[in-house]
JSON list of C-alpha atoms in Angstrom, two decimals:
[
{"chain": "A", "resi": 1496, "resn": "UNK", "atom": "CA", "xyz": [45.78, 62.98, 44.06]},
{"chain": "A", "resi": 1497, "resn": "UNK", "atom": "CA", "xyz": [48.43, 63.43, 41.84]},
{"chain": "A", "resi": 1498, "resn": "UNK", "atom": "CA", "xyz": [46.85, 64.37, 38.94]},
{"chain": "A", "resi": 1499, "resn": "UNK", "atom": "CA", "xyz": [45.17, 67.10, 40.09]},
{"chain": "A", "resi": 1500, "resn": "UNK", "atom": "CA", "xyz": [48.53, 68.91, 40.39]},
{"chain": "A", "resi": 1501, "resn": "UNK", "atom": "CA", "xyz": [48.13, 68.89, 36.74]},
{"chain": "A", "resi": 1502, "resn": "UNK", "atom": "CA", "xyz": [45.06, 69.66, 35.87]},
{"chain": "A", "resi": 1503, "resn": "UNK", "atom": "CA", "xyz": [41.46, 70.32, 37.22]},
{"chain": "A", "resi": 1504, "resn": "UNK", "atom": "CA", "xyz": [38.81, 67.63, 38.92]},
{"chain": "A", "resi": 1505, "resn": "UNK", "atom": "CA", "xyz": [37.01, 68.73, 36.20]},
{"chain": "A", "resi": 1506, "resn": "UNK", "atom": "CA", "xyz": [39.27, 67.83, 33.10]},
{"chain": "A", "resi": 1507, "resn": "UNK", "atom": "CA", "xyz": [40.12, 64.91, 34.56]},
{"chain": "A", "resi": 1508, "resn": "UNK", "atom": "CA", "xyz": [36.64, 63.17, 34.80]},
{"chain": "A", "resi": 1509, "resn": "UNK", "atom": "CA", "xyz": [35.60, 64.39, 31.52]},
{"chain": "A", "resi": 1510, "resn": "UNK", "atom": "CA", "xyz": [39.08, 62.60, 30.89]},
{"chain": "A", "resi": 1511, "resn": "UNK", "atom": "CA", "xyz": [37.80, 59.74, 31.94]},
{"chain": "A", "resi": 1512, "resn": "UNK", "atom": "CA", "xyz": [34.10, 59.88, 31.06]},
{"chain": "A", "resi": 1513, "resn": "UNK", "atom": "CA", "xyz": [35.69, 60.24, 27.39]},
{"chain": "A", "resi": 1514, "resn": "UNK", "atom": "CA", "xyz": [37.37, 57.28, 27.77]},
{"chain": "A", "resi": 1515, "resn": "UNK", "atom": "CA", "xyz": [34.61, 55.28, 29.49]},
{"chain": "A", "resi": 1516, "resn": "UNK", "atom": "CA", "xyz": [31.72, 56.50, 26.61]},
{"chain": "A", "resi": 1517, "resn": "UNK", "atom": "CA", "xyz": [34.47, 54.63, 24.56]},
{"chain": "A", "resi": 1518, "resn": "UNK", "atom": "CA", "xyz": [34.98, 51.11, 26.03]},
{"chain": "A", "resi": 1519, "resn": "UNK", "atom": "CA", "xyz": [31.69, 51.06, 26.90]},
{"chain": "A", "resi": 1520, "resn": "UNK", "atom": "CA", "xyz": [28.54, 49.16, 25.70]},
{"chain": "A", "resi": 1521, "resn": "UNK", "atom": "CA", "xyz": [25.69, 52.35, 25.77]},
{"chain": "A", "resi": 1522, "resn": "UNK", "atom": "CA", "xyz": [23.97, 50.81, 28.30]},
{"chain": "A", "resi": 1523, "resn": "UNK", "atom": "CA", "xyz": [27.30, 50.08, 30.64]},
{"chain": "A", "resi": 1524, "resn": "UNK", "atom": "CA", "xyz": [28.01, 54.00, 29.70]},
{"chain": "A", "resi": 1525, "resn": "UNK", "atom": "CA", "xyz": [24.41, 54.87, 31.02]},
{"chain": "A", "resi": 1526, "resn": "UNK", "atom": "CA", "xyz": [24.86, 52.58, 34.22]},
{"chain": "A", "resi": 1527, "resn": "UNK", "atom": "CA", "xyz": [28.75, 54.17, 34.82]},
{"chain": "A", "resi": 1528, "resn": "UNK", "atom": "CA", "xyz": [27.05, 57.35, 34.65]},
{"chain": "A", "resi": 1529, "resn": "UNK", "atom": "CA", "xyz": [23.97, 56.80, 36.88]},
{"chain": "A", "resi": 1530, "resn": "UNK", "atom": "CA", "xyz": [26.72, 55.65, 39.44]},
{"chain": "A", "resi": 1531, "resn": "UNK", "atom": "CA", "xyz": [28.70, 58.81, 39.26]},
{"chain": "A", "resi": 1532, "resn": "UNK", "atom": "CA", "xyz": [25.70, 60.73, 39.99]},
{"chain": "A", "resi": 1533, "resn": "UNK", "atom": "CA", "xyz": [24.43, 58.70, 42.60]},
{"chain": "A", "resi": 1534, "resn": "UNK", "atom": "CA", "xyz": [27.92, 58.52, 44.08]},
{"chain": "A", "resi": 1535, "resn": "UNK", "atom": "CA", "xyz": [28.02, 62.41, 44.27]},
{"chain": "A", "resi": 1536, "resn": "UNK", "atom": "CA", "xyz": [24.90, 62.37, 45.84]},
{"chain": "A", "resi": 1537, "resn": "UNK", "atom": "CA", "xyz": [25.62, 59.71, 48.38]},
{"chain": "A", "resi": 1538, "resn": "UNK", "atom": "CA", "xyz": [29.16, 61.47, 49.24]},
{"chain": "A", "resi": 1539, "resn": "UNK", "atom": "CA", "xyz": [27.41, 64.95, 49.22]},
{"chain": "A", "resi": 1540, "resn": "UNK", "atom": "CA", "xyz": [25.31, 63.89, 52.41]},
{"chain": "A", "resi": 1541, "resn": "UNK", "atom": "CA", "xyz": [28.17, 61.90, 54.08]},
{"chain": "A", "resi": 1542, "resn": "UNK", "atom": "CA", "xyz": [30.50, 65.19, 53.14]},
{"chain": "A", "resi": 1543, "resn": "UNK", "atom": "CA", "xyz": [32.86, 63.74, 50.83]},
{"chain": "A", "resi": 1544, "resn": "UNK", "atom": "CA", "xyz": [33.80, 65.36, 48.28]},
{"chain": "A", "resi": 1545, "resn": "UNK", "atom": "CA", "xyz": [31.33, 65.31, 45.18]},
{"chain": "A", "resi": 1546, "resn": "UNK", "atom": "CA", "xyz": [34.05, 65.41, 42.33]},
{"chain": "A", "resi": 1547, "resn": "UNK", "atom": "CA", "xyz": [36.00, 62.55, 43.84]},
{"chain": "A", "resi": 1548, "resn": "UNK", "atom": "CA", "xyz": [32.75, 60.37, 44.53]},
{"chain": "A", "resi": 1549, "resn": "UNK", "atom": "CA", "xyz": [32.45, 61.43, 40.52]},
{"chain": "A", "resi": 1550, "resn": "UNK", "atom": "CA", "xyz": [35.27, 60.08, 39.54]},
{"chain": "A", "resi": 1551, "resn": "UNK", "atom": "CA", "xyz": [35.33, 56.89, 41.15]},
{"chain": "A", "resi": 1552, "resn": "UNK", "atom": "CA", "xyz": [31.96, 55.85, 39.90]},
{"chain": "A", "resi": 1553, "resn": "UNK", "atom": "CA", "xyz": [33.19, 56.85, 36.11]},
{"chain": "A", "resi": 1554, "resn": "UNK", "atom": "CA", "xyz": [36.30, 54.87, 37.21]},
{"chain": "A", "resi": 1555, "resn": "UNK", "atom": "CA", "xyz": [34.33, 51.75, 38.33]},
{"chain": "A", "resi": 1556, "resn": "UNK", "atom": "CA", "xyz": [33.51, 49.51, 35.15]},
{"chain": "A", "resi": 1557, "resn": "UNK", "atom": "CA", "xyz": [35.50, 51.00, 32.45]},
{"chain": "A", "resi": 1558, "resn": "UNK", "atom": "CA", "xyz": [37.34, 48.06, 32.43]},
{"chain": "A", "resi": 1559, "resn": "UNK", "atom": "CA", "xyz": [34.15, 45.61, 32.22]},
{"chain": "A", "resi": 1560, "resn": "UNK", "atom": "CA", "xyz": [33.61, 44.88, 28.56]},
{"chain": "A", "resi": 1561, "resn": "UNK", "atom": "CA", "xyz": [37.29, 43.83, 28.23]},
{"chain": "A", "resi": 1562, "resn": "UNK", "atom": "CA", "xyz": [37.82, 40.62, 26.49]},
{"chain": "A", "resi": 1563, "resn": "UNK", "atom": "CA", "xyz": [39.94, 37.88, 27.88]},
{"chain": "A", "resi": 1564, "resn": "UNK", "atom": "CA", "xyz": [43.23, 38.56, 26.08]},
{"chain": "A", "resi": 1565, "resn": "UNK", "atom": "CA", "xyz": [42.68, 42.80, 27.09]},
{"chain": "A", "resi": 1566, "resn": "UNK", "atom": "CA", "xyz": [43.02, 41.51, 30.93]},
{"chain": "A", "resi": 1567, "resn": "UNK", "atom": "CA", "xyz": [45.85, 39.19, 29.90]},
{"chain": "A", "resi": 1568, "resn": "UNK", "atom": "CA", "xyz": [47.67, 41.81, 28.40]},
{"chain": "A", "resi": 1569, "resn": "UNK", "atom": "CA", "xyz": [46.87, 44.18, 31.54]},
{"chain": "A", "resi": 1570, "resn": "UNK", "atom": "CA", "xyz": [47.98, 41.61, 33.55]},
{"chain": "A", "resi": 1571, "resn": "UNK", "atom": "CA", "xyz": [51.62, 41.09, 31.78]},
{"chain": "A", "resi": 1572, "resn": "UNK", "atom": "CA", "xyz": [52.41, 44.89, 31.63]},
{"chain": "A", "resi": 1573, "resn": "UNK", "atom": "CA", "xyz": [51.56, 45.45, 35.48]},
{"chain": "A", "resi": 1574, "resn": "UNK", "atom": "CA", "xyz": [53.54, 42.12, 36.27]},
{"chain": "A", "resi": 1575, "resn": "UNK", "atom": "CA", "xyz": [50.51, 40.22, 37.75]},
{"chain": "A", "resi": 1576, "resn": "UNK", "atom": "CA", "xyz": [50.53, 36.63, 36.77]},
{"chain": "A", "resi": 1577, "resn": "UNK", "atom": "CA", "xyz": [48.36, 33.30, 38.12]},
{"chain": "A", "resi": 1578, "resn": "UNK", "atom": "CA", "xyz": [48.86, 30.02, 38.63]},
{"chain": "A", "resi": 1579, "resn": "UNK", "atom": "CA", "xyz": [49.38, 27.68, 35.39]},
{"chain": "A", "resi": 1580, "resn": "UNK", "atom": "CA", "xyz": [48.69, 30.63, 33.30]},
{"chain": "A", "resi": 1581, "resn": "UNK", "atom": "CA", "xyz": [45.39, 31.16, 34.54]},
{"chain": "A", "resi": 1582, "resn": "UNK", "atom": "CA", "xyz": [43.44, 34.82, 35.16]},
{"chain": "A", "resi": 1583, "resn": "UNK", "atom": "CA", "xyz": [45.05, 35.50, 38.61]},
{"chain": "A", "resi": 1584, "resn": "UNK", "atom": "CA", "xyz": [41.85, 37.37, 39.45]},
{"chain": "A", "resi": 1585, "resn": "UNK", "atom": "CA", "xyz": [38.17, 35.62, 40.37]},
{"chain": "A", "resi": 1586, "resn": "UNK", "atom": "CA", "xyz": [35.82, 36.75, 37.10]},
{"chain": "A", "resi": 1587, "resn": "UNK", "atom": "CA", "xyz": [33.78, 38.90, 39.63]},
{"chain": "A", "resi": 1588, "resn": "UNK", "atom": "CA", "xyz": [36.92, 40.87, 40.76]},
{"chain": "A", "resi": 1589, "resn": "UNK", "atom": "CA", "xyz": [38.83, 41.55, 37.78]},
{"chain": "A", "resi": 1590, "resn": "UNK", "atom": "CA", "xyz": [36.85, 44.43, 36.44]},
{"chain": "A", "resi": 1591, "resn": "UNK", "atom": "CA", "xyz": [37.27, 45.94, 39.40]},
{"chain": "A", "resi": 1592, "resn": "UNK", "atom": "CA", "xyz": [41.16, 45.46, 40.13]},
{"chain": "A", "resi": 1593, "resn": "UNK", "atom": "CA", "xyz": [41.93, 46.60, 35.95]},
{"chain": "A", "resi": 1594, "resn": "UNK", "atom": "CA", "xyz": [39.71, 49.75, 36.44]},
{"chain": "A", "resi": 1595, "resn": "UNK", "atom": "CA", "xyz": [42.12, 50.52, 39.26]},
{"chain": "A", "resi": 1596, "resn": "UNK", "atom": "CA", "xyz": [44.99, 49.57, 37.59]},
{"chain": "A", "resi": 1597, "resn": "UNK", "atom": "CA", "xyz": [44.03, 51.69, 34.18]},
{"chain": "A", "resi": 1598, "resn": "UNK", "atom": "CA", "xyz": [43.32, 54.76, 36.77]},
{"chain": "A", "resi": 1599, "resn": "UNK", "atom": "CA", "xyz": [46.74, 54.74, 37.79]},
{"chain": "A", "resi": 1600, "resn": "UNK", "atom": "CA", "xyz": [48.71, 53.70, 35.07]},
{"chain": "A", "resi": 1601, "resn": "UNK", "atom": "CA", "xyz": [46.84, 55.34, 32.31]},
{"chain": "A", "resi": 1602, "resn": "UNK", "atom": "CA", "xyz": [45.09, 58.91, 34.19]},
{"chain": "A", "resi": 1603, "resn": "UNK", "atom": "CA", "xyz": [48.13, 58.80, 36.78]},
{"chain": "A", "resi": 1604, "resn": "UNK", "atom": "CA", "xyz": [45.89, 58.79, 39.91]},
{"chain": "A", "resi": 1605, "resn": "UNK", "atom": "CA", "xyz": [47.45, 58.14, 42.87]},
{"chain": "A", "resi": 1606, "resn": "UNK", "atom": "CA", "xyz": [45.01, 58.51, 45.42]},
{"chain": "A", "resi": 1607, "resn": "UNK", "atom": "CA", "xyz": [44.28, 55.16, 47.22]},
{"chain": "A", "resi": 1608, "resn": "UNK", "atom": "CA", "xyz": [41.06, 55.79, 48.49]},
{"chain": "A", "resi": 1609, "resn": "UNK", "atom": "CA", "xyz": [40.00, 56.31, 44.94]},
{"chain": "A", "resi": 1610, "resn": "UNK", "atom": "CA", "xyz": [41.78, 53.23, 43.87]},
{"chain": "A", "resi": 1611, "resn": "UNK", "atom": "CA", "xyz": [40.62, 51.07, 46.43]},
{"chain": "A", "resi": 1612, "resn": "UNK", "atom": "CA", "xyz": [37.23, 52.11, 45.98]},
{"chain": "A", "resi": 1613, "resn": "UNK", "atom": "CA", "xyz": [37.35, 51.25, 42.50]},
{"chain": "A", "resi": 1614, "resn": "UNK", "atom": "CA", "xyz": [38.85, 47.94, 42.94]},
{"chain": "A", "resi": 1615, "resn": "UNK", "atom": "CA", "xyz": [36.43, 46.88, 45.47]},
{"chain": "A", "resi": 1616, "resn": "UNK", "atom": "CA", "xyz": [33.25, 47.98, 44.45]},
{"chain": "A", "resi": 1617, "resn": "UNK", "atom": "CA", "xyz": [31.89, 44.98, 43.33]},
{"chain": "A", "resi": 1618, "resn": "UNK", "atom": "CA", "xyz": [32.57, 42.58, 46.33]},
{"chain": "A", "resi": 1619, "resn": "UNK", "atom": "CA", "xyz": [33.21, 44.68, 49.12]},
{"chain": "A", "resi": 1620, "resn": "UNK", "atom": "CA", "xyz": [35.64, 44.22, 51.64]},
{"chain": "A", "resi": 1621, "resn": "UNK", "atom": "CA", "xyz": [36.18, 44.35, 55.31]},
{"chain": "A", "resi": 1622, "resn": "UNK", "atom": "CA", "xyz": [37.30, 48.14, 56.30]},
{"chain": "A", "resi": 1623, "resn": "UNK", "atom": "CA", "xyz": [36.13, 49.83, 53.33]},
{"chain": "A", "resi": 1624, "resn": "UNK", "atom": "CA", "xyz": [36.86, 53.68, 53.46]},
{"chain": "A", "resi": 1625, "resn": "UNK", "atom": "CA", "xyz": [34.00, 55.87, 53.30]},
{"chain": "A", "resi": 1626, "resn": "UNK", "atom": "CA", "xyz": [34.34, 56.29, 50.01]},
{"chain": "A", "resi": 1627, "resn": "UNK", "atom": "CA", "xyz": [34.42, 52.63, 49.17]},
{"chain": "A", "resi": 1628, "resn": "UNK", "atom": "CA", "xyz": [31.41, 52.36, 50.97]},
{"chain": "A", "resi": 1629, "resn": "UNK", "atom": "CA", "xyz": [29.59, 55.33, 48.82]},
{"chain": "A", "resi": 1630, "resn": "UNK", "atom": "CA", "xyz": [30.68, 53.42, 45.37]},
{"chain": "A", "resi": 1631, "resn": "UNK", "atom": "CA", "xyz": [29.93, 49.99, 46.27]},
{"chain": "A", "resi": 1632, "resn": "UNK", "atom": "CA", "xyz": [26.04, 50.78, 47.48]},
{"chain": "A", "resi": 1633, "resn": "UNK", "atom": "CA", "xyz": [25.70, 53.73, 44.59]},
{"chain": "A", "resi": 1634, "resn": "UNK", "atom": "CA", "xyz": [26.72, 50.60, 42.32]},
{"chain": "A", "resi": 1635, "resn": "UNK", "atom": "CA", "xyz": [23.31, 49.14, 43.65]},
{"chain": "A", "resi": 1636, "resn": "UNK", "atom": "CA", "xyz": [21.32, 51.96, 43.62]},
{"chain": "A", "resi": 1637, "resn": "UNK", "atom": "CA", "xyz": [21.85, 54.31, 40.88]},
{"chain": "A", "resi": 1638, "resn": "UNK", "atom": "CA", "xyz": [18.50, 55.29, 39.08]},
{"chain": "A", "resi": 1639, "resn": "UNK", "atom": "CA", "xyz": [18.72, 52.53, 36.28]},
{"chain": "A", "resi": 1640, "resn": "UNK", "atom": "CA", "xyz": [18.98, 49.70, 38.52]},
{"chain": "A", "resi": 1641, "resn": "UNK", "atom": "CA", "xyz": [15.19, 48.63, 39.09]},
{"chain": "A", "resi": 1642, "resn": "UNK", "atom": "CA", "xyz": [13.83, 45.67, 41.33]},
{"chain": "A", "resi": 1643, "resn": "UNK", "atom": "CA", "xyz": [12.32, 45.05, 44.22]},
{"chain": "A", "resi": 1644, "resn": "UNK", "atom": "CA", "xyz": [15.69, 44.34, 46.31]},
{"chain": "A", "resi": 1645, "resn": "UNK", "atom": "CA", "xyz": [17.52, 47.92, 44.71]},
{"chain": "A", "resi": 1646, "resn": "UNK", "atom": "CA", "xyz": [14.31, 49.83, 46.00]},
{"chain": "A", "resi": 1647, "resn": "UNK", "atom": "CA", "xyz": [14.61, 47.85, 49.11]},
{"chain": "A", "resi": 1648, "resn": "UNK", "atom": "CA", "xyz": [18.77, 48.90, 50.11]},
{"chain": "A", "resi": 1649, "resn": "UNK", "atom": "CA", "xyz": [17.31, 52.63, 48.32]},
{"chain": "A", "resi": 1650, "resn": "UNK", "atom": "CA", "xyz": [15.03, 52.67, 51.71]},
{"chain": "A", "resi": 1651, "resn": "UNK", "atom": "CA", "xyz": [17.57, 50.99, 53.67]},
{"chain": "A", "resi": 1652, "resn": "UNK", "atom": "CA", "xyz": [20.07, 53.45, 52.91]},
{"chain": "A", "resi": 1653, "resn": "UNK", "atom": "CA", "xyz": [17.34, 56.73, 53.10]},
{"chain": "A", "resi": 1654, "resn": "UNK", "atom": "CA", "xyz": [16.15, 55.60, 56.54]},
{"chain": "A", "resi": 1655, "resn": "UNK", "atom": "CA", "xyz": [19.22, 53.97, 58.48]},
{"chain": "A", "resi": 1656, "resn": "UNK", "atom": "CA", "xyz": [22.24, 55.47, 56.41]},
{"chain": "A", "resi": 1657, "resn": "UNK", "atom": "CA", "xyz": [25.24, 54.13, 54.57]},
{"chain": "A", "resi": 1658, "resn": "UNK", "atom": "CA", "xyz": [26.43, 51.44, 56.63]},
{"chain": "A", "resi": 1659, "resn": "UNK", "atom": "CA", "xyz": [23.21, 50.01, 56.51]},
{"chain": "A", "resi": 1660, "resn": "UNK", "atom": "CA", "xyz": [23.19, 50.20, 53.62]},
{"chain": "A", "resi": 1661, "resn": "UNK", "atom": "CA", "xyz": [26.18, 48.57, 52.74]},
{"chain": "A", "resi": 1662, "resn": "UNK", "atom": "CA", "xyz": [25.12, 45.37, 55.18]},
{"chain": "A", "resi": 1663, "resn": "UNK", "atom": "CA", "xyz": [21.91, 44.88, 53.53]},
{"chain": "A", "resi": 1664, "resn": "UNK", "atom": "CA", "xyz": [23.04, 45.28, 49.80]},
{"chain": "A", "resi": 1665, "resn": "UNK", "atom": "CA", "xyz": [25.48, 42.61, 50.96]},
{"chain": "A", "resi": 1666, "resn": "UNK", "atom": "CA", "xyz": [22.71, 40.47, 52.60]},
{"chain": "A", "resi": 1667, "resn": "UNK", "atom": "CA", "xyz": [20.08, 40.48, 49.59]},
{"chain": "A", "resi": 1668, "resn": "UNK", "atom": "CA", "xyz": [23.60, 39.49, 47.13]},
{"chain": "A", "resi": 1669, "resn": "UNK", "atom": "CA", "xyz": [24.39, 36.18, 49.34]},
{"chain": "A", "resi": 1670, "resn": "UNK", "atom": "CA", "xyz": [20.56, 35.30, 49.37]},
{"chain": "A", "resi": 1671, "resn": "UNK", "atom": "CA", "xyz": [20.68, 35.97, 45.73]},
{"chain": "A", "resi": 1672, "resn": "UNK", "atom": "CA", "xyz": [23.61, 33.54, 44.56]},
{"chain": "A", "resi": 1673, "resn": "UNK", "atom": "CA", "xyz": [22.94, 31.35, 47.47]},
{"chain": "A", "resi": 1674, "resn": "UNK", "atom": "CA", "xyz": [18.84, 31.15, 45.87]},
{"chain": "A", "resi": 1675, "resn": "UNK", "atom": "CA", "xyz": [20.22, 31.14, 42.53]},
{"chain": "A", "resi": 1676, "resn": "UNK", "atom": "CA", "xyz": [22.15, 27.68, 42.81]},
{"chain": "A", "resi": 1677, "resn": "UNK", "atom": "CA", "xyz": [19.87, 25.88, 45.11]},
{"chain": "A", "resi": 1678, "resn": "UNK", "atom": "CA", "xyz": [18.87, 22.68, 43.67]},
{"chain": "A", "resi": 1679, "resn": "UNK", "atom": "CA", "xyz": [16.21, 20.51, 45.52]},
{"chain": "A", "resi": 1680, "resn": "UNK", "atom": "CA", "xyz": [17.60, 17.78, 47.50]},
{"chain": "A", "resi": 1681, "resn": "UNK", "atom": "CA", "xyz": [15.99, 14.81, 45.96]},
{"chain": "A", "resi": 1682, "resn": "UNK", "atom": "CA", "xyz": [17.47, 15.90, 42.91]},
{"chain": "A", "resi": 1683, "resn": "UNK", "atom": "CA", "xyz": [21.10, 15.89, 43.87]},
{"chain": "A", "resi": 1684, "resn": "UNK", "atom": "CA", "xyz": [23.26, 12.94, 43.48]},
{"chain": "A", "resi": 1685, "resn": "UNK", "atom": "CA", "xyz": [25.95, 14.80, 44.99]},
{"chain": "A", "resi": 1686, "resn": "UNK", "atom": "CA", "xyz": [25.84, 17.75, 47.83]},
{"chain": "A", "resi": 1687, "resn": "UNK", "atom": "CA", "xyz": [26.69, 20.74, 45.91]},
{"chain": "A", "resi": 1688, "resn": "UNK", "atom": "CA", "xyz": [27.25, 23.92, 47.50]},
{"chain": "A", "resi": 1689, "resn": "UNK", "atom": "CA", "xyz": [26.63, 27.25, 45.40]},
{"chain": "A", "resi": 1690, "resn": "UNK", "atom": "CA", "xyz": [30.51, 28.28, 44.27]},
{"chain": "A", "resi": 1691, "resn": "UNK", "atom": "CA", "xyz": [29.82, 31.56, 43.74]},
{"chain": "A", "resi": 1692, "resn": "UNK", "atom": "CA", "xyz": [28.99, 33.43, 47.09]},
{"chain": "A", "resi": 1693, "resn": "UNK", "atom": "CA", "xyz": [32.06, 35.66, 47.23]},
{"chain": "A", "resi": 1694, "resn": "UNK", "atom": "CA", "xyz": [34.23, 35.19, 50.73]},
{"chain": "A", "resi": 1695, "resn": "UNK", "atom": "CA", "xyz": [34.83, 39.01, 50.16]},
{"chain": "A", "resi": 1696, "resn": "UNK", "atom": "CA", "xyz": [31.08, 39.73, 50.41]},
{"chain": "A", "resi": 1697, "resn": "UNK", "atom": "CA", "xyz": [30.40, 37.52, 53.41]},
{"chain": "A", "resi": 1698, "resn": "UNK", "atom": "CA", "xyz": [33.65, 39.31, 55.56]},
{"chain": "A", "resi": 1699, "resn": "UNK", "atom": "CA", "xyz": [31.80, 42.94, 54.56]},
{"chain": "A", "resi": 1700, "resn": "UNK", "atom": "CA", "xyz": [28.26, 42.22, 55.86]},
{"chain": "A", "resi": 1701, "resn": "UNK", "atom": "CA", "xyz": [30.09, 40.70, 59.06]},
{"chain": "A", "resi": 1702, "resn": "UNK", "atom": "CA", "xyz": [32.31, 43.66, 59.28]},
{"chain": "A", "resi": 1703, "resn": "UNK", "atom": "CA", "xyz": [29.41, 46.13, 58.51]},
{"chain": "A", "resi": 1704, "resn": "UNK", "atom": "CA", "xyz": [27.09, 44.28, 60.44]},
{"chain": "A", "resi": 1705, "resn": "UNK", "atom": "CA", "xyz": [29.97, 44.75, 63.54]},
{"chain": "A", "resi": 1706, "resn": "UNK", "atom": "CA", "xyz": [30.09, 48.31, 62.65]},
{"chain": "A", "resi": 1707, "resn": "UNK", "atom": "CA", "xyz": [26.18, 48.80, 63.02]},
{"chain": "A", "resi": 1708, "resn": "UNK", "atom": "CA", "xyz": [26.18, 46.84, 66.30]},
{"chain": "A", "resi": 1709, "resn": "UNK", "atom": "CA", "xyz": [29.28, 49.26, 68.24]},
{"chain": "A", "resi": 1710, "resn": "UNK", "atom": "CA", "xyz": [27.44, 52.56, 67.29]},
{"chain": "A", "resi": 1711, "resn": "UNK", "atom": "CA", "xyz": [24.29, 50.88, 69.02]},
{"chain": "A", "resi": 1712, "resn": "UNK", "atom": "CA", "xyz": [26.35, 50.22, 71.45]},
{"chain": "A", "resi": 1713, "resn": "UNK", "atom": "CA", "xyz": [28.44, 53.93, 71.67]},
{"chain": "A", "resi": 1714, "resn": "UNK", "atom": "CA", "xyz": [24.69, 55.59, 71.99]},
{"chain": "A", "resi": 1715, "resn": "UNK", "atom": "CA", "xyz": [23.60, 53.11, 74.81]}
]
C-alpha cells in the first residue's frame, strides 16, 4: 500500500475513521465500526493482517449516505459515466464502488485487495480474495446486526469457517429478496419476477459453494 510509505497503519485509519464519523449517520458510524472490529477479528484467525482487515471495514460505507448529485459528481471527476445520463452503477453497488474510489483518490491507497474488498462487499463476487471474503461476511455479522439469519451465518462461520460462511450469508440474502417480492399467484395479472436478486450474489454462492465442494473433495 502506498500510503503506508507515508505514514503509519495507524494514522491512516484514524484518517479515515475521522472522515467516516463525519459522513456518517451515528448509527452508520456505529455499524462501520462494529465491521472494522469484526473484520480484525475474522482476519486475525484466517492470519491476515488485523490493521488492513481495519481499514477496509472503516473503508466500506463511508460513501453510503451520499446523496444523488455527491455520486454524480464522483462519477464526473473519475470519468465514469452511464447510459442516457443515468447512475452507471446498480443502487446496491454504488456505495461500494465510491468507497473504493474515495480510498484511492482521496487517502491514496493503492492496494487492490483493499480496494476490491471495499467495492465488493455488499454483493460479493466470484473469486473474492481472502480479504474480500472477511469484509463481506463481517458486514453481516458485526455485533449490531441482530436477527435470527445474522446469528445463523455467526454459527455458520464459528463451526464450518469463512467460506461457509460466505455461501450461506449469500443463500439467506437470495431467499430474502426472492421472499420479499413474492406475490401470490392468484393475485398477479402479470408473472413478475423479483428484480432485485443481485446476479453478483447468485455467481458468489455458486463460486463459494464450488469452493466448499473441491476441499471435500482434496480431503477425500
Amino acid at each position: 500500500m502506498d500510503r503506508k510509505i507515508e505514514k503509519s497503519m495507524e494514522a491512516l485509519i484514524a484518517e479515515v475513521t475521522e472522515y467516516a464519523r463525519k459522513e456518517l449517520s451515528a448509527a452508520r458510524f456505529r455499524h462501520s465500526e462494529g465491521v472494522a472490529e469484526e473484520a480484525a477479528r475474522i482476519g486475525a484467525a484466517e492470519g491476515l493482517s488485523v490493521d488492513k482487515c481495519r481499514l477496509a471495514g472503516m473503508l466500506h460505507d463511508i460513501a453510503r449516505e451520499y446523496s444523488d448529485e455527491r455520486y454524480a459528481e464522483l462519477w464526473k471527476r473519475a470519468g465514469i459515466a452511464g447510459k442516457y445520463g443515468q447512475d452507471p452503477f446498480d443502487h446496491v453497488l454504488r456505495h461500494g464502488k465510491a468507497a473504493a474510489l474515495i480510498a484511492s483518490a482521496k487517502f491514496r491507497i493503492k492496494d487492490t485487495d483493499v480496494l476490491d474488498a471495499v467495492m465488493w462487499h455488499t454483493t460479493g463476487r466470484a473469486g473474492l480474495t481472502k480479504l474480500g471474503q472477511v469484509l463481506f461476511v463481517a458486514d453481516y455479522t458485526e455485533p449490531g446486526r441482530t436477527g435470527d439469519h445474522f446469528d445463523r451465518v455467526r454459527t455458520v462461520l464459528a463451526r464450518f469457517g469463512l467460506m461457509a460462511a460466505v455461501a450461506e450469508e449469500c443463500r439467506l440474502t437470495i431467499l430474502y429478496r426472492a421472499s420479499k417480492h413474492l406475490i401470490p399467484a392468484e393475485e398477479q395479472t402479470t408473472f413478475a419476477a423479483p428484480a432485485d436478486i443481485n446476479v453478483y450474489t447468485v455467481e458468489t454462492l455458486n463460486w463459494a459453494l464450488g469452493e466448499l465442494a473441491r476441499e471435500r473433495g482434496q480431503r477425500g
